[in-house]
Amino acid sequence: MNIVLVDDEMFVHGIFEAVVSKLEDVNVVGKFLCPRKALSYLETNNVDLVFLDMQMPDFTGLDFLSEMDKKQMKSDVVVVTANPDYAVSVINNKRVVYFIKKPLHEYSIKEAIKETKEKKALISSALRNEDRLETKEDNSTHTFFNCNRRMINISHDDILIIKSSEGGVQIVTEKEPIASSSSLKEIDNKLPSSTFIRVHKSYIVNAKKIELIYDNLVIIGKHHIPIGRTYSAKFKAYLSKR
């Protein structure tokens, strides 16, 4: 894995180099005080991951990310900042894979690299196994649900989330929650994957209703749905195709 550090503080470069030099299969191919020089390097070199400081004079981390988007650069980014407010500004940026709060520590650097490697491996696996995403595609707009001995035909557009509950699931719609005796797995298997995605062992969400993804939460109206570690990579792969 080729890594670049972009930070305007020289002492951070020393800490970073000391930590990363001990890691296997990780190469620091560039350390930049000037973000513009880092962008030029990214244009002509293969870089897997960028550790990016957000608070730099004249040219901030947000400016840097904007330029990466404009130039369609493929490197992933670990955001490094002492100000957690930046998380809100970049949470939906698909290239941002991890956040580190300053000051930098050995543990946080290692965890960011480890997490990024794991996510890349899981995403590659998910993209190689897209059968579920492809075979379940259909043009249906409604699904019948078994609800207390009744079969109720519910419009997909009315569904916000489906969550596990005692004795089955609860289908949370725009109007009211509806109890069903079906299991979450059964419902997951019959809903179209073009619209619905499982993000947690206890939750399926309607992707069209997602308003915000913040940290490890999916926000749909007043509902804050956790993204399970097991489902995180598949969810990220799903969003990258939309």
Coordinates of C-alpha atoms in Angstrom, one line a residue:
M1 CA 0.0 0.0 0.0
N2 CA 1.4 3.4 -1.1
I3 CA 0.7 6.2 1.3
V4 CA 1.1 10.0 1.2
L5 CA 1.0 12.4 4.1
V6 CA -0.2 16.0 3.6
D7 CA 0.3 18.1 6.7
D8 CA 1.8 21.6 7.2
E9 CA 3.4 20.7 10.6
M10 CA 6.9 19.2 10.2
F11 CA 6.9 17.4 13.6
V12 CA 3.8 15.4 12.4
H13 CA 5.9 14.1 9.5
G14 CA 8.4 12.7 11.9
I15 CA 5.8 11.0 14.1
F16 CA 4.1 9.5 11.0
E17 CA 7.3 8.2 9.4
A18 CA 8.4 6.6 12.7
V19 CA 5.1 4.7 13.0
V20 CA 4.6 3.7 9.4
S21 CA 8.2 2.6 8.8
K22 CA 7.5 -0.4 11.1
L23 CA 4.6 -1.7 9.2
E24 CA 4.7 -4.4 6.5
D25 CA 3.4 -3.8 3.0
V26 CA 3.1 -0.1 3.6
N27 CA 5.3 2.5 1.8
V28 CA 5.4 6.2 2.5
V29 CA 6.0 7.5 -1.0
G30 CA 5.5 11.1 -0.2
K31 CA 5.3 13.6 2.7
F32 CA 4.2 17.1 1.8
L33 CA 4.0 20.4 3.7
C34 CA 2.4 22.0 0.6
P35 CA -1.0 20.5 -0.4
R36 CA -0.7 21.8 -4.0
K37 CA 2.6 19.9 -4.4
A38 CA 0.8 16.8 -3.0
L39 CA -2.0 17.1 -5.6
S40 CA 0.6 17.3 -8.4
Y41 CA 2.2 14.2 -7.1
L42 CA -1.1 12.3 -7.0
E43 CA -1.8 13.2 -10.6
T44 CA 1.3 11.3 -11.8
N45 CA 1.8 8.6 -9.2
N46 CA 0.0 5.5 -7.9
V47 CA -1.1 6.3 -4.3
D48 CA -3.6 4.1 -2.4
L49 CA -4.1 6.3 0.7
V50 CA -3.7 9.9 1.7
F51 CA -3.5 11.1 5.3
L52 CA -4.9 14.6 4.9
D53 CA -4.7 17.4 7.5
M54 CA -7.8 19.5 7.3
Q55 CA -6.6 22.8 8.9
M56 CA -3.9 24.2 6.6
P57 CA -3.4 27.9 5.8
D58 CA -4.4 29.1 2.3
F59 CA -5.4 25.7 1.0
T60 CA -7.4 23.6 3.4
G61 CA -8.2 19.9 3.4
L62 CA -11.7 20.7 2.0
D63 CA -10.0 22.5 -0.9
F64 CA -7.8 19.5 -1.4
L65 CA -10.7 17.0 -1.4
S66 CA -12.6 19.3 -3.9
E67 CA -9.6 19.2 -6.3
M68 CA -9.4 15.4 -6.0
D69 CA -13.1 15.2 -6.9
K70 CA -12.6 17.6 -9.9
K71 CA -9.7 15.6 -11.2
Q72 CA -11.3 12.3 -10.4
M73 CA -8.4 11.0 -8.4
K74 CA -8.8 7.5 -7.1
S75 CA -6.8 7.6 -3.8
D76 CA -8.7 7.0 -0.6
V77 CA -8.3 9.6 2.2
V78 CA -7.9 9.5 6.0
V79 CA -9.0 12.8 7.4
V80 CA -6.8 14.1 10.2
T81 CA -8.1 17.1 12.2
A82 CA -8.3 18.6 15.7
N83 CA -11.7 19.9 14.9
P84 CA -14.5 17.3 14.7
D85 CA -16.8 19.7 13.0
Y86 CA -15.0 18.9 9.7
A87 CA -16.6 15.4 9.9
V88 CA -19.9 16.8 8.9
S89 CA -18.5 18.5 5.8
V90 CA -16.8 15.4 4.5
I91 CA -18.9 12.5 5.8
N92 CA -20.6 11.8 2.4
N93 CA -17.4 12.1 0.4
K94 CA -16.9 8.5 -0.9
R95 CA -13.1 8.7 -0.9
V96 CA -13.0 9.4 2.9
V97 CA -12.5 6.1 4.6
Y98 CA -11.4 7.0 8.1
F99 CA -11.2 9.9 10.6
I100 CA -8.3 10.6 13.1
K101 CA -8.6 13.3 15.8
K102 CA -5.3 15.1 16.5
P103 CA -2.9 14.7 18.1
L104 CA -1.6 11.8 16.0
H105 CA -0.8 8.6 18.0
E106 CA 0.7 5.4 16.9
Y107 CA -2.5 3.5 17.7
S108 CA -4.7 5.8 15.6
I109 CA -2.3 5.7 12.6
K110 CA -2.1 1.9 12.7
E111 CA -5.9 1.5 13.2
A112 CA -6.6 3.8 10.2
I113 CA -4.3 1.7 7.9
K114 CA -5.7 -1.6 9.2
E115 CA -9.3 -0.4 8.8
T116 CA -8.6 0.8 5.3
K117 CA -7.0 -2.5 4.3
E118 CA -9.9 -4.4 5.7
K119 CA -12.5 -2.2 3.9
K120 CA -10.6 -2.5 0.6
A121 CA -10.5 -6.3 0.9
L122 CA -14.2 -6.5 1.8
I123 CA -15.3 -4.1 -0.9
S124 CA -13.3 -6.1 -3.5
S125 CA -15.0 -9.3 -2.3
A126 CA -18.4 -7.6 -2.4
L127 CA -17.9 -6.4 -5.9
R128 CA -16.8 -9.9 -7.0
N129 CA -19.9 -11.3 -5.5
E130 CA -22.6 -9.1 -6.9
D131 CA -25.1 -11.9 -7.7
R132 CA -27.5 -10.8 -5.0
L133 CA -27.4 -7.2 -6.3
E134 CA -28.0 -8.3 -9.9
T135 CA -30.4 -11.2 -9.6
K136 CA -32.8 -9.4 -7.3
E137 CA -33.2 -6.4 -9.5
D138 CA -36.8 -6.0 -10.7
N139 CA -39.4 -3.4 -11.5
S140 CA -41.8 -4.2 -8.7
T141 CA -43.2 -1.3 -6.7
H142 CA -45.1 -3.3 -4.0
T143 CA -44.4 -6.4 -1.8
F144 CA -46.9 -8.5 0.2
F145 CA -46.1 -8.9 3.8
N146 CA -47.5 -11.5 6.3
C147 CA -49.1 -9.4 9.0
N148 CA -51.1 -11.2 11.7
R149 CA -52.7 -13.7 9.3
R150 CA -53.3 -11.0 6.7
M151 CA -51.2 -10.4 3.6
I152 CA -50.7 -6.6 3.2
N153 CA -49.5 -5.2 -0.1
I154 CA -47.2 -2.3 0.9
S155 CA -45.7 0.2 -1.5
H156 CA -41.9 0.2 -1.5
D157 CA -42.0 4.0 -1.6
D158 CA -43.9 4.1 1.7
I159 CA -41.2 2.0 3.6
L160 CA -38.5 3.9 5.5
I161 CA -36.8 1.0 7.4
I162 CA -37.5 -2.6 8.4
K163 CA -36.2 -3.6 11.8
S164 CA -36.1 -6.8 13.8
S165 CA -38.5 -7.0 16.7
E166 CA -39.9 -9.7 19.0
G167 CA -41.7 -12.3 17.0
G168 CA -40.7 -10.9 13.6
V169 CA -40.1 -7.5 12.2
Q170 CA -41.5 -4.0 12.3
I171 CA -42.0 -2.3 8.9
V172 CA -41.7 1.4 9.5
T173 CA -43.6 3.3 6.9
E174 CA -44.4 7.0 6.2
K175 CA -47.7 6.6 8.0
E176 CA -47.3 4.0 10.8
P177 CA -45.2 1.0 11.9
I178 CA -46.6 -2.4 10.7
A179 CA -45.8 -5.7 12.5
S180 CA -45.0 -8.8 10.4
S181 CA -44.2 -12.3 11.5
S182 CA -41.7 -12.7 8.7
S183 CA -38.0 -12.8 9.6
L184 CA -35.6 -10.0 8.5
K185 CA -33.8 -12.6 6.3
E186 CA -37.0 -13.6 4.6
I187 CA -37.8 -10.0 3.8
D188 CA -34.3 -9.2 2.7
N189 CA -34.5 -12.0 0.2
K190 CA -37.6 -10.8 -1.5
L191 CA -37.2 -7.1 -1.6
P192 CA -35.5 -5.5 -4.6
S193 CA -31.8 -4.7 -3.9
S194 CA -32.1 -1.7 -6.2
T195 CA -34.0 0.0 -3.4
F196 CA -33.3 -1.9 -0.1
I197 CA -30.0 -2.7 1.5
R198 CA -29.3 -4.4 4.8
V199 CA -26.9 -2.2 6.9
H200 CA -27.1 -4.1 10.2
K201 CA -28.1 -7.5 11.5
S202 CA -31.3 -5.9 12.8
Y203 CA -32.0 -3.3 10.0
I204 CA -32.8 -3.0 6.3
V205 CA -33.1 0.6 5.0
N206 CA -34.8 2.1 1.9
A207 CA -31.8 3.6 0.1
K208 CA -34.0 6.2 -1.6
K209 CA -35.0 7.6 1.8
I210 CA -31.5 8.1 3.2
E211 CA -30.9 11.8 4.1
L212 CA -27.5 11.6 5.6
I213 CA -24.7 9.2 6.5
Y214 CA -22.9 10.4 9.6
D215 CA -20.0 8.4 11.1
N216 CA -21.5 4.9 11.4
L217 CA -25.2 6.0 11.3
V218 CA -27.7 6.2 8.5
I219 CA -30.1 9.1 9.0
I220 CA -33.7 8.7 7.7
G221 CA -36.0 11.3 9.2
K222 CA -36.0 10.9 13.0
H223 CA -34.5 7.4 12.7
H224 CA -30.8 6.9 13.3
I225 CA -29.8 3.4 12.1
P226 CA -26.4 2.0 13.0
I227 CA -24.2 0.5 10.2
G228 CA -22.9 -2.9 11.4
R229 CA -19.2 -3.7 10.9
T230 CA -20.1 -6.8 9.0
Y231 CA -22.3 -4.9 6.5
S232 CA -20.2 -1.7 6.2
A233 CA -18.1 -2.8 3.1
K234 CA -21.1 -4.1 1.2
F235 CA -23.0 -0.9 2.0
K236 CA -20.1 1.3 0.8
A237 CA -19.9 -0.8 -2.4
Y238 CA -23.6 -0.4 -2.9
L239 CA -23.4 3.4 -2.5
S240 CA -20.5 3.6 -4.9
K241 CA -22.7 2.2 -7.7
R242 CA -25.5 4.7 -7.1

